Short mmCIF file of C-alpha atoms in Angstrom, two decimals:
data_model
loop_
_atom_site.label_atom_id
_atom_site.label_comp_id
_atom_site.label_asym_id
_atom_site.label_seq_id
_atom_site.Cartn_x
_atom_site.Cartn_y
_atom_site.Cartn_z
CA PHE A 1 -123.27 -46.01 253.53
CA GLY A 2 -120.20 -43.89 254.25
CA GLY A 3 -121.07 -40.76 252.27
CA VAL A 4 -119.42 -37.40 252.99
CA GLY A 5 -121.33 -34.26 251.99
CA ASP A 6 -118.39 -31.86 251.93
CA GLY A 7 -118.59 -30.91 248.25
CA VAL A 8 -115.21 -32.55 247.54
CA THR A 9 -115.25 -36.24 248.45
CA SER A 10 -116.57 -38.65 245.82
CA ASN A 11 -119.67 -40.51 246.98
CA THR A 12 -120.09 -42.71 243.93
CA ALA A 13 -119.32 -45.86 245.91
CA ALA A 14 -121.70 -44.78 248.69
CA PHE A 15 -124.63 -44.17 246.32
CA THR A 16 -123.92 -47.43 244.49
CA ALA A 17 -123.84 -49.35 247.76
CA ALA A 18 -127.06 -47.70 248.90
CA MET A 19 -128.84 -48.62 245.69
CA THR A 20 -127.59 -52.20 245.88
CA TRP A 21 -129.07 -52.43 249.38
CA MET A 22 -132.37 -50.88 248.22
CA THR A 23 -132.89 -53.59 245.61
CA ARG A 24 -133.57 -56.00 248.50
CA PHE A 25 -136.94 -54.31 248.98
CA VAL A 26 -138.23 -54.46 245.40
CA GLY A 27 -141.66 -56.07 245.56
CA ARG A 28 -141.57 -55.99 249.36
CA GLY A 29 -142.99 -52.53 250.02
CA GLY A 30 -140.07 -50.60 248.56
CA ALA A 31 -137.47 -48.35 250.15
CA GLN A 32 -136.52 -44.68 250.47
CA LEU A 33 -133.06 -43.11 250.41
CA ASN A 34 -132.90 -39.77 252.25
CA VAL A 35 -130.14 -37.36 251.22
CA PRO A 36 -129.49 -34.88 254.06
CA ARG A 37 -128.18 -31.31 253.91
CA GLY A 38 -124.76 -31.07 252.30
CA THR A 39 -123.15 -31.29 248.88
CA TRP A 40 -122.75 -34.89 247.80
CA VAL A 41 -120.39 -35.27 244.84
CA THR A 42 -121.00 -38.42 242.82
CA GLY A 43 -120.64 -40.06 239.47
CA SER A 44 -123.49 -41.84 237.76
CA PHE A 45 -125.62 -44.28 239.73
CA ASN A 46 -128.67 -46.42 238.91
CA VAL A 47 -131.94 -46.27 240.83
CA THR A 48 -134.21 -49.27 241.32
CA SER A 49 -137.92 -50.15 241.36
CA ASP A 50 -140.29 -49.49 244.27
CA PHE A 51 -137.94 -46.73 245.32
CA THR A 52 -138.00 -43.11 246.50
CA LEU A 53 -135.02 -40.78 246.33
CA PHE A 54 -135.72 -37.91 248.76
CA LEU A 55 -133.53 -34.80 248.97
CA GLU A 56 -133.96 -32.82 252.16
CA ASP A 57 -133.84 -29.02 252.29
CA GLY A 58 -130.26 -27.94 251.58
CA ALA A 59 -129.25 -31.27 250.06
CA VAL A 60 -127.30 -31.10 246.78
CA ILE A 61 -126.33 -34.07 244.63
CA MET A 62 -123.42 -32.76 242.52
CA GLY A 63 -122.14 -34.43 239.36
CA SER A 64 -118.52 -35.50 239.43
CA GLU A 65 -115.93 -33.71 237.28
CA ASP A 66 -114.22 -37.04 236.64
CA MET A 67 -115.42 -38.13 233.22
CA LYS A 68 -114.61 -41.75 234.09
CA GLU A 69 -117.50 -41.64 236.55
CA TRP A 70 -119.89 -41.10 233.62
CA PRO A 71 -119.40 -44.45 231.77
CA ILE A 72 -120.28 -45.06 228.13
CA ILE A 73 -123.50 -46.99 227.43
CA GLU A 74 -125.17 -48.20 224.25
CA PRO A 75 -127.04 -45.69 222.08
CA LEU A 76 -130.81 -45.68 222.18
CA PRO A 77 -132.25 -48.06 219.55
CA SER A 78 -134.58 -45.35 218.26
CA TYR A 79 -131.57 -43.13 217.54
CA GLY A 80 -129.05 -45.69 216.29
CA ARG A 81 -126.09 -43.73 217.64
CA GLY A 82 -125.33 -40.98 220.11
CA ARG A 83 -127.26 -37.82 219.36
CA GLU A 84 -124.06 -35.78 219.06
CA ARG A 85 -121.37 -38.31 218.17
CA LEU A 86 -121.22 -41.75 216.56
CA GLY A 87 -121.18 -44.77 218.85
CA GLY A 88 -122.27 -44.89 222.47
CA ARG A 89 -123.10 -42.12 224.89
CA HIS A 90 -122.28 -41.09 228.42
CA ILE A 91 -124.75 -42.42 230.97
CA SER A 92 -126.90 -39.90 232.84
CA LEU A 93 -126.01 -38.78 236.35
CA ILE A 94 -129.09 -40.56 237.71
CA HIS A 95 -130.17 -43.48 235.56
CA GLY A 96 -132.79 -46.22 235.57
CA ASP A 97 -133.83 -48.94 233.12
CA GLY A 98 -136.76 -51.35 233.26
CA LEU A 99 -138.25 -49.97 236.47
CA THR A 100 -141.67 -49.66 238.09
CA ASN A 101 -142.78 -47.21 240.78
CA VAL A 102 -139.96 -44.68 241.09
CA VAL A 103 -140.26 -41.36 242.95
CA ILE A 104 -137.59 -38.66 242.87
CA THR A 105 -138.66 -35.81 245.13
CA GLY A 106 -137.78 -33.80 248.22
CA GLN A 107 -138.00 -30.54 250.11
CA ASN A 108 -136.69 -28.49 247.18
CA GLY A 109 -133.28 -30.11 247.28
CA THR A 110 -131.01 -29.75 244.26
CA ILE A 111 -129.47 -32.07 241.70
CA ASP A 112 -126.62 -30.26 239.92
CA GLY A 113 -125.04 -31.79 236.83
CA ASN A 114 -121.89 -29.65 237.05
CA GLY A 115 -122.30 -29.19 233.34
CA LYS A 116 -119.70 -26.52 232.57
CA MET A 117 -117.00 -29.10 231.82
CA TRP A 118 -119.27 -30.74 229.26
CA TRP A 119 -120.33 -27.48 227.67
CA TYR A 120 -116.70 -26.49 227.09
CA LEU A 121 -116.06 -29.82 225.40
CA TRP A 122 -118.97 -29.06 223.09
CA TRP A 123 -117.90 -25.47 222.43
CA ASN A 124 -114.33 -26.61 221.68
CA ARG A 125 -115.55 -29.49 219.48
CA THR A 126 -113.56 -32.00 221.55
CA LEU A 127 -116.43 -34.29 222.60
CA LYS A 128 -115.73 -37.96 221.90
CA HIS A 129 -119.15 -39.23 222.96
CA THR A 130 -122.61 -37.70 223.38
CA ARG A 131 -123.04 -35.94 226.72
CA GLY A 132 -125.11 -37.55 229.46
CA HIS A 133 -128.43 -36.30 230.81
CA LEU A 134 -129.02 -35.21 234.37
CA LEU A 135 -131.80 -37.81 234.75
CA GLU A 136 -132.77 -40.54 232.31
CA ILE A 137 -135.35 -43.23 233.02
CA MET A 138 -135.82 -45.90 230.31
CA ASN A 139 -138.34 -48.67 229.65
CA SER A 140 -140.18 -47.88 232.87
CA ARG A 141 -143.63 -47.02 234.20
CA ASN A 142 -145.17 -45.13 237.10
CA ILE A 143 -142.56 -42.40 237.51
CA LEU A 144 -142.97 -39.27 239.66
CA ILE A 145 -140.46 -36.40 239.67
CA SER A 146 -141.38 -33.42 241.83
CA ASN A 147 -140.45 -30.64 244.24
CA LEU A 148 -136.78 -30.33 243.31
CA THR A 149 -134.39 -27.98 241.55
CA PHE A 150 -132.34 -29.42 238.68
CA ARG A 151 -129.37 -27.33 237.56
CA ASN A 152 -126.57 -27.33 235.02
CA SER A 153 -127.29 -30.51 233.11
CA PRO A 154 -124.56 -31.55 230.68
CA PHE A 155 -127.19 -32.27 228.00
CA TRP A 156 -130.99 -32.68 228.09
CA THR A 157 -132.05 -32.37 231.73
CA ILE A 158 -134.94 -34.82 232.29
CA HIS A 159 -135.25 -37.54 229.65
CA PRO A 160 -137.91 -40.22 230.14
CA VAL A 161 -137.67 -42.58 227.16
CA TYR A 162 -139.84 -45.63 226.34
CA CYS A 163 -141.84 -44.93 229.53
CA SER A 164 -145.51 -44.74 230.51
CA ASN A 165 -147.38 -43.02 233.33
CA VAL A 166 -144.88 -40.24 234.01
CA VAL A 167 -145.67 -37.20 236.17
CA ILE A 168 -143.25 -34.27 236.40
CA LYS A 169 -144.50 -31.40 238.54
CA ASP A 170 -143.43 -28.53 240.77
CA MET A 171 -139.93 -28.54 239.31
CA THR A 172 -137.44 -25.71 238.83
CA ILE A 173 -134.98 -26.42 236.03
CA LEU A 174 -132.11 -23.99 235.47
CA ALA A 175 -129.18 -23.72 233.10
CA PRO A 176 -127.22 -20.73 231.77
CA LEU A 177 -129.04 -19.34 228.77
CA ASN A 178 -126.02 -20.06 226.56
CA ALA A 179 -125.53 -23.64 227.79
CA PRO A 180 -125.84 -25.84 224.68
CA ASN A 181 -128.64 -28.40 224.34
CA THR A 182 -129.77 -28.12 227.95
CA ASP A 183 -133.43 -28.90 227.21
CA GLY A 184 -135.58 -28.88 230.32
CA ILE A 185 -137.90 -31.88 229.91
CA ASP A 186 -137.86 -34.21 226.89
CA PRO A 187 -140.45 -37.02 226.92
CA ASP A 188 -139.25 -39.38 224.20
CA SER A 189 -141.38 -42.27 222.89
CA CYS A 190 -143.50 -42.02 226.05
CA THR A 191 -147.22 -42.38 226.73
CA ASN A 192 -149.41 -40.90 229.46
CA VAL A 193 -147.19 -38.03 230.54
CA CYS A 194 -148.24 -35.07 232.70
CA ILE A 195 -145.93 -32.05 233.07
CA GLU A 196 -147.28 -29.25 235.23
CA ASP A 197 -146.37 -26.31 237.44
CA CYS A 198 -142.73 -26.04 236.37
CA TYR A 199 -140.36 -23.11 235.84
CA ILE A 200 -137.55 -23.59 233.33
CA GLU A 201 -134.60 -21.49 232.12
CA SER A 202 -132.59 -23.19 229.42
CA GLY A 203 -130.16 -22.86 226.55
CA ASP A 204 -132.51 -24.94 224.41
CA ASP A 205 -136.19 -25.97 224.37
CA LEU A 206 -137.94 -25.73 227.72
CA ILE A 207 -139.91 -28.86 226.80
CA ALA A 208 -139.38 -30.98 223.68
CA ILE A 209 -141.51 -33.98 222.74
CA LYS A 210 -139.61 -36.58 220.71
CA SER A 211 -139.98 -40.13 219.35
CA GLY A 212 -136.82 -41.25 217.59
CA TRP A 213 -134.53 -40.21 214.78
CA ASP A 214 -135.12 -41.00 211.11
CA GLN A 215 -134.99 -44.68 210.06
CA TYR A 216 -134.19 -45.85 213.60
CA GLY A 217 -137.25 -44.14 215.06
CA THR A 218 -139.43 -45.36 212.21
CA SER A 219 -138.23 -48.93 212.65
CA MET A 220 -138.81 -48.93 216.41
CA ALA A 221 -142.21 -47.22 216.00
CA ARG A 222 -142.59 -46.11 219.63
CA PRO A 223 -144.73 -42.96 219.52
CA SER A 224 -145.14 -40.26 222.12
CA SER A 225 -148.84 -39.86 222.88
CA ASN A 226 -151.25 -38.64 225.55
CA VAL A 227 -149.03 -35.86 226.84
CA ILE A 228 -150.46 -32.98 228.90
CA ILE A 229 -148.37 -29.87 229.57
CA LYS A 230 -149.87 -27.14 231.73
CA ARG A 231 -148.87 -24.15 233.84
CA VAL A 232 -145.26 -24.04 232.68
CA SER A 233 -143.30 -20.79 232.43
CA GLY A 234 -139.77 -19.85 231.52
CA THR A 235 -137.32 -18.41 229.03
CA THR A 236 -134.97 -19.65 226.32
CA PRO A 237 -133.28 -17.09 224.05
CA THR A 238 -132.30 -19.63 221.38
CA CYS A 239 -135.19 -22.10 221.13
CA SER A 240 -138.84 -22.68 221.99
CA GLY A 241 -141.06 -22.86 225.01
CA VAL A 242 -142.56 -26.13 223.78
CA GLY A 243 -141.03 -27.93 220.82
CA ILE A 244 -142.59 -30.91 219.07
CA GLY A 245 -139.84 -32.75 217.17
CA SER A 246 -137.65 -32.62 215.29
CA GLU A 247 -136.86 -36.23 216.28
CA MET A 248 -140.42 -37.50 215.73
CA SER A 249 -140.00 -40.50 213.45
CA GLY A 250 -141.94 -42.85 215.75
CA GLY A 251 -144.93 -40.50 215.72
CA ILE A 252 -146.34 -37.89 218.10
CA SER A 253 -150.08 -37.56 218.78
CA ASN A 254 -152.72 -36.47 221.28
CA ILE A 255 -150.79 -33.63 222.89
CA ARG A 256 -152.42 -30.86 224.93
CA VAL A 257 -150.48 -27.73 225.90
CA GLU A 258 -152.25 -25.15 228.04
CA ASN A 259 -151.64 -22.17 230.31
CA LEU A 260 -148.05 -21.45 229.31
CA HIS A 261 -146.23 -18.18 229.95
CA ILE A 262 -143.13 -17.80 227.78
CA ARG A 263 -140.92 -14.70 227.80
CA ASN A 264 -137.69 -13.47 226.20
CA SER A 265 -137.48 -16.49 223.93
CA ALA A 266 -136.80 -17.31 220.30
CA ALA A 267 -140.10 -19.13 219.77
CA GLY A 268 -143.18 -19.86 221.82
CA ILE A 269 -144.54 -23.08 220.28
CA ARG A 270 -142.59 -24.81 217.54
CA ILE A 271 -143.41 -27.87 215.47
CA LYS A 272 -140.27 -29.00 213.67
CA THR A 273 -139.73 -31.92 211.36
CA ASP A 274 -137.84 -32.66 208.17
CA ILE A 275 -137.46 -34.74 205.03
CA GLY A 276 -136.23 -38.17 206.07
CA ARG A 277 -138.02 -38.17 209.40
CA GLY A 278 -141.15 -40.01 208.31
CA GLY A 279 -143.55 -40.44 211.21
CA TYR A 280 -146.42 -38.11 212.05
CA ILE A 281 -147.45 -35.22 214.28
CA GLU A 282 -151.21 -35.06 214.75
CA ASN A 283 -154.01 -34.13 217.11
CA ILE A 284 -152.22 -31.30 218.91
CA THR A 285 -154.16 -28.80 221.05
CA ILE A 286 -152.48 -25.58 222.17
CA THR A 287 -154.56 -23.20 224.25
CA ASN A 288 -154.34 -20.30 226.69
CA ILE A 289 -150.77 -19.24 225.93
CA THR A 290 -149.23 -15.90 226.94
CA MET A 291 -145.94 -14.71 225.49
CA ASP A 292 -143.86 -11.58 226.01
CA LYS A 293 -140.86 -10.60 223.88
CA VAL A 294 -140.90 -13.89 222.00
CA LYS A 295 -139.34 -13.43 218.55
CA VAL A 296 -141.69 -15.81 216.69
CA PRO A 297 -144.73 -16.83 218.76
CA LEU A 298 -145.76 -19.81 216.61
CA ARG A 299 -143.44 -21.57 214.20
CA PHE A 300 -143.96 -24.72 212.12
CA SER A 301 -140.91 -25.48 210.01
CA ARG A 302 -138.18 -27.87 209.01
CA GLY A 303 -135.55 -28.69 211.61
CA ALA A 304 -131.78 -28.68 211.33
CA ASP A 305 -131.58 -31.04 208.32
CA ASP A 306 -129.52 -33.52 210.36
CA HIS A 307 -129.54 -37.29 210.02
CA PRO A 308 -127.94 -40.14 212.00
CA ASP A 309 -126.06 -41.62 209.03
CA ASN A 310 -126.25 -42.16 205.29
CA GLY A 311 -129.00 -44.75 205.71
CA TRP A 312 -131.77 -42.17 206.03
CA ASP A 313 -134.55 -42.27 203.46
CA PRO A 314 -135.05 -39.04 201.47
CA HIS A 315 -138.53 -40.28 200.52
CA ALA A 316 -139.66 -40.61 204.16
CA LEU A 317 -141.88 -37.57 204.53
CA PRO A 318 -143.54 -36.61 207.81
CA ARG A 319 -147.29 -36.08 208.19
CA VAL A 320 -148.49 -33.07 210.15
CA LYS A 321 -152.22 -32.63 210.62
CA ASN A 322 -154.96 -31.53 213.00
CA ILE A 323 -153.25 -28.76 214.95
CA PHE A 324 -155.64 -26.59 217.02
CA ILE A 325 -154.39 -23.31 218.48
CA THR A 326 -156.71 -21.14 220.56
CA ASN A 327 -156.54 -18.20 222.93
CA VAL A 328 -152.97 -17.05 222.35
CA VAL A 329 -151.74 -13.57 223.24
CA SER A 330 -148.25 -12.46 222.25
CA TYR A 331 -146.75 -9.12 223.26
CA ASN A 332 -143.84 -7.43 221.48
CA SER A 333 -142.94 -10.19 219.03
CA LYS A 334 -140.52 -9.46 216.19
CA LYS A 335 -142.34 -11.62 213.65
CA ALA A 336 -145.81 -12.97 213.06
CA PRO A 337 -146.39 -16.74 213.27
CA MET A 338 -144.49 -18.66 210.58
CA LEU A 339 -145.99 -21.86 209.16
CA GLN A 340 -143.75 -23.54 206.59
CA GLY A 341 -144.72 -26.95 205.25
CA ILE A 342 -142.74 -29.49 203.23
CA GLU A 343 -143.17 -29.95 199.49
CA GLY A 344 -144.95 -33.22 198.88
CA ALA A 345 -146.12 -33.46 202.49
CA PRO A 346 -148.38 -30.47 203.17
CA PHE A 347 -149.41 -29.68 206.71
CA GLU A 348 -153.17 -30.25 207.00
CA GLY A 349 -155.98 -29.24 209.31
CA ILE A 350 -154.31 -26.31 211.05
CA CYS A 351 -156.78 -24.08 212.87
CA MET A 352 -155.98 -20.90 214.79
CA LYS A 353 -158.63 -19.06 216.78
CA ASN A 354 -158.40 -16.04 219.07
CA VAL A 355 -154.72 -15.42 218.36
CA THR A 356 -153.76 -11.84 219.24
CA LEU A 357 -150.45 -10.13 218.45
CA LEU A 358 -149.84 -6.85 220.28
CA GLY A 359 -146.81 -4.66 219.63
CA LEU A 360 -145.74 -6.72 216.63
CA GLN A 361 -142.54 -5.28 215.14
CA SER A 362 -142.92 -6.82 211.68
CA THR A 363 -144.57 -4.66 209.03
CA MET A 364 -145.47 -7.62 206.79
CA GLN A 365 -149.09 -8.52 207.44
CA TRP A 366 -149.49 -11.68 205.34
CA ASN A 367 -147.30 -13.77 203.06
CA CYS A 368 -149.09 -16.82 201.63
CA GLU A 369 -147.91 -19.45 199.14
CA TYR A 370 -149.24 -22.92 198.30
CA ILE A 371 -152.05 -22.90 200.85
CA SER A 372 -155.82 -23.28 200.97
CA GLY A 373 -158.23 -22.73 203.80
CA PHE A 374 -160.86 -20.59 205.45
CA ALA A 375 -160.78 -17.41 207.53
CA SER A 376 -163.37 -15.26 209.26
CA ASP A 377 -163.23 -12.30 211.65
CA VAL A 378 -159.52 -11.82 210.98
CA SER A 379 -157.75 -8.45 211.09
CA PRO A 380 -155.87 -7.37 209.09
CA ALA A 381 -157.63 -9.08 206.19
CA PRO A 382 -155.92 -12.34 205.25
CA CYS A 383 -154.45 -13.15 201.87
CA PRO A 384 -156.96 -14.21 199.15
CA LEU A 385 -156.02 -17.88 199.50
CA LEU A 386 -157.63 -17.85 202.95
CA ARG A 387 -160.78 -15.86 202.17
CA SER A 388 -162.97 -18.68 200.87
CA ASN A 389 -164.74 -21.18 203.07
CA ALA A 390 -165.25 -23.63 200.21
CA SER A 391 -162.78 -26.15 201.61
CA CYS A 392 -163.83 -25.85 205.22
CA THR A 393 -166.51 -28.57 205.29
CA LEU A 394 -167.00 -28.68 209.02
CA GLN A 395 -167.26 -24.92 209.39
CA GLN A 396 -170.16 -24.93 206.94
CA CYS A 397 -172.31 -27.06 209.20
CA ILE A 398 -171.01 -26.53 212.75
CA GLY A 399 -170.45 -23.31 214.61
CA GLY A 400 -168.30 -25.07 217.19
CA LEU A 401 -168.17 -27.25 220.24
CA TYR A 402 -169.13 -25.71 223.55
CA ARG A 403 -168.83 -26.70 227.15
CA THR A 404 -172.07 -26.46 229.09
CA SER A 405 -170.77 -23.11 230.37
CA ASN A 406 -170.80 -21.93 226.71
CA GLU A 407 -167.02 -21.53 226.71
CA PRO A 408 -166.08 -22.17 223.06
CA LEU A 409 -163.99 -25.11 221.98
CA LEU A 410 -162.88 -26.06 218.50
CA GLY A 411 -164.83 -28.45 216.34
CA SER A 412 -163.11 -30.50 213.65
CA ARG A 413 -163.31 -33.70 211.67
CA THR A 414 -160.74 -35.45 213.79
CA GLU A 415 -160.05 -36.90 217.23
CA HIS A 416 -160.09 -34.80 220.38
CA SER A 417 -159.37 -35.28 224.03
CA TRP A 418 -161.39 -33.42 226.64
CA SER A 419 -162.29 -34.40 230.16
CA GLU A 420 -165.30 -32.16 230.76
CA VAL A 421 -168.87 -33.44 230.59
CA GLY A 422 -171.67 -32.06 228.45
CA TYR A 423 -171.00 -30.76 224.97
CA THR A 424 -173.25 -28.90 222.57
CA VAL A 425 -173.19 -28.27 218.85
CA ARG A 426 -174.36 -25.08 217.16
CA PRO A 427 -175.20 -25.82 213.50
CA ARG A 428 -175.01 -23.28 210.69
CA ARG A 429 -177.26 -25.01 208.19
CA HIS A 430 -179.86 -27.75 208.26
CA PRO A 431 -180.67 -30.53 208.21
CA PHE A 432 -177.50 -32.47 208.94
CA LEU A 433 -176.26 -35.41 210.94
CA TYR A 434 -173.84 -34.92 213.79
CA THR A 435 -172.09 -38.08 215.00
CA VAL A 436 -169.88 -38.61 218.03
CA ARG A 437 -167.98 -41.86 218.36
CA THR A 438 -165.87 -42.94 221.32
CA LEU A 439 -164.17 -46.25 221.93
CA SER A 440 -167.22 -47.46 223.80
CA ARG A 441 -170.26 -45.98 222.09
CA GLN A 442 -171.68 -43.90 219.25
CA LEU A 443 -174.19 -41.08 219.43
CA THR A 444 -175.91 -39.58 216.36
CA LYS A 445 -178.11 -36.47 216.29
CA VAL A 446 -180.26 -35.13 213.45
CA VAL A 447 -180.54 -31.34 213.56
CA GLU A 448 -183.50 -29.78 211.71
CA LYS A 449 -183.19 -26.08 212.45
CA VAL A 450 -180.38 -23.57 212.18
CA GLY A 451 -179.25 -22.34 215.58
CA THR A 452 -180.38 -25.44 217.45
CA THR A 453 -178.23 -26.37 220.44
CA VAL A 454 -177.70 -30.11 220.71
CA SER A 455 -176.31 -31.79 223.80
CA VAL A 456 -173.78 -34.44 222.90
CA GLY A 457 -173.65 -35.73 226.46
CA LEU A 458 -170.21 -37.28 226.69
CA PHE A 459 -168.98 -38.71 229.96
CA LYS A 460 -165.75 -38.36 231.89
CA PRO A 461 -163.75 -41.61 231.92
CA ASN A 462 -162.08 -43.01 235.00
CA SER A 463 -158.48 -42.32 234.04
CA TRP A 464 -155.90 -39.61 233.93
CA PHE A 465 -156.44 -39.12 230.23
CA PRO A 466 -159.88 -38.54 228.69
CA GLU A 467 -161.35 -40.91 226.17
CA ARG A 468 -160.83 -39.68 222.64
CA PHE A 469 -163.83 -38.98 220.48
CA HIS A 470 -164.28 -38.55 216.75
CA ILE A 471 -166.81 -36.14 215.31
CA SER A 472 -168.21 -35.86 211.81
CA CYS A 473 -171.10 -34.15 210.08
CA GLY A 474 -173.00 -34.23 206.80
CA ASP A 475 -176.43 -33.89 205.20
CA SER A 476 -179.14 -35.97 206.85
CA SER A 477 -180.03 -37.40 203.48
#
């Protein structure tokens, strides 16, 4: 296609011609474009369906410094405008819309956004339009991104939006730690997403789950759900390892984050929302997290108090509930976890278990206002508002959920997602009913004796994502 990989010559026309040719094979077995060793400078280009982009070892796709090669496109409907500026936004370096079966992979080749030009525009406040992403795939399904290094994105690095069945794995994502808004991976109004085995250094969130901005996100109502994040490590001195929100107006639910290692960062896990967002964040599981020199290991709070325009609704309050945090170890944090709700929209059903803070620099042990809940086996002793179990209905009758290996899980009166088979319940009082409901069946047990172990006997579904189940308990009478 006439490309020249000398690091100088523009290959925009060559990539565009190649992609035009590849569209001939959509629905006919697909096609693969191999990018050989060399530095291939290009402006934005669109990929197609039934397509593989493969970067060989030593291959670099480099973003053009000519801003004209990053055209302006319409804003996302769930945002109503560019995220940084009114009106449209610059297209991503690699872009796709309305696609099926796309693979972007290689032998650890590199895609470099050449972002410094864009960062200076942001620092100097001379941006006219919102910066483009390194990779954005829209309205698509069956997407695989793997085995590559992404560097120096102008804005958010990988941005799947309105997509389903997305796998991002074995990726290295790098940006200078002062590069503004260079999020690593931002699934946005997406379902069935798996992010695993990635290393990220960023000037913003390593991973941020989103679903639209204020009234535009609420109107579109495209949630992010069924997202699994595991075995991710990295650092971000200004933001969080995993952020949920603050653009969450379409709703975010059924998220599992496990086996993270975050270091030298501002926050480990952050849930952020705000007045005007509306929407919901619910059914979040965070487990097996290790942090080192993270300023605030866990933070739930309001965001930046920013809105797309004057049409936002000050009465649109977000709902945050059913957040389960287990097996967290944080070394050398400056502050203890900070959980700050919103007046009129309290955060509900937050449970933390086996959270250990070692080398904590803060001398304040507890500071509690406007809360209620239950605590046991906590040191130092919690504030009085958390010393009564009167409001913890489930804890009164269930000691917890257990795998058959007796590894503890959390029980709650809500929905869960687990893929293992064979659960047990350990009651604290008797008699009571214990009910498990899935989409396909219901199972009820009557327990007569304290300490009885009851097998729930769930099954593993034939899908990437386990079938949700709802548990409840009460007196047998």
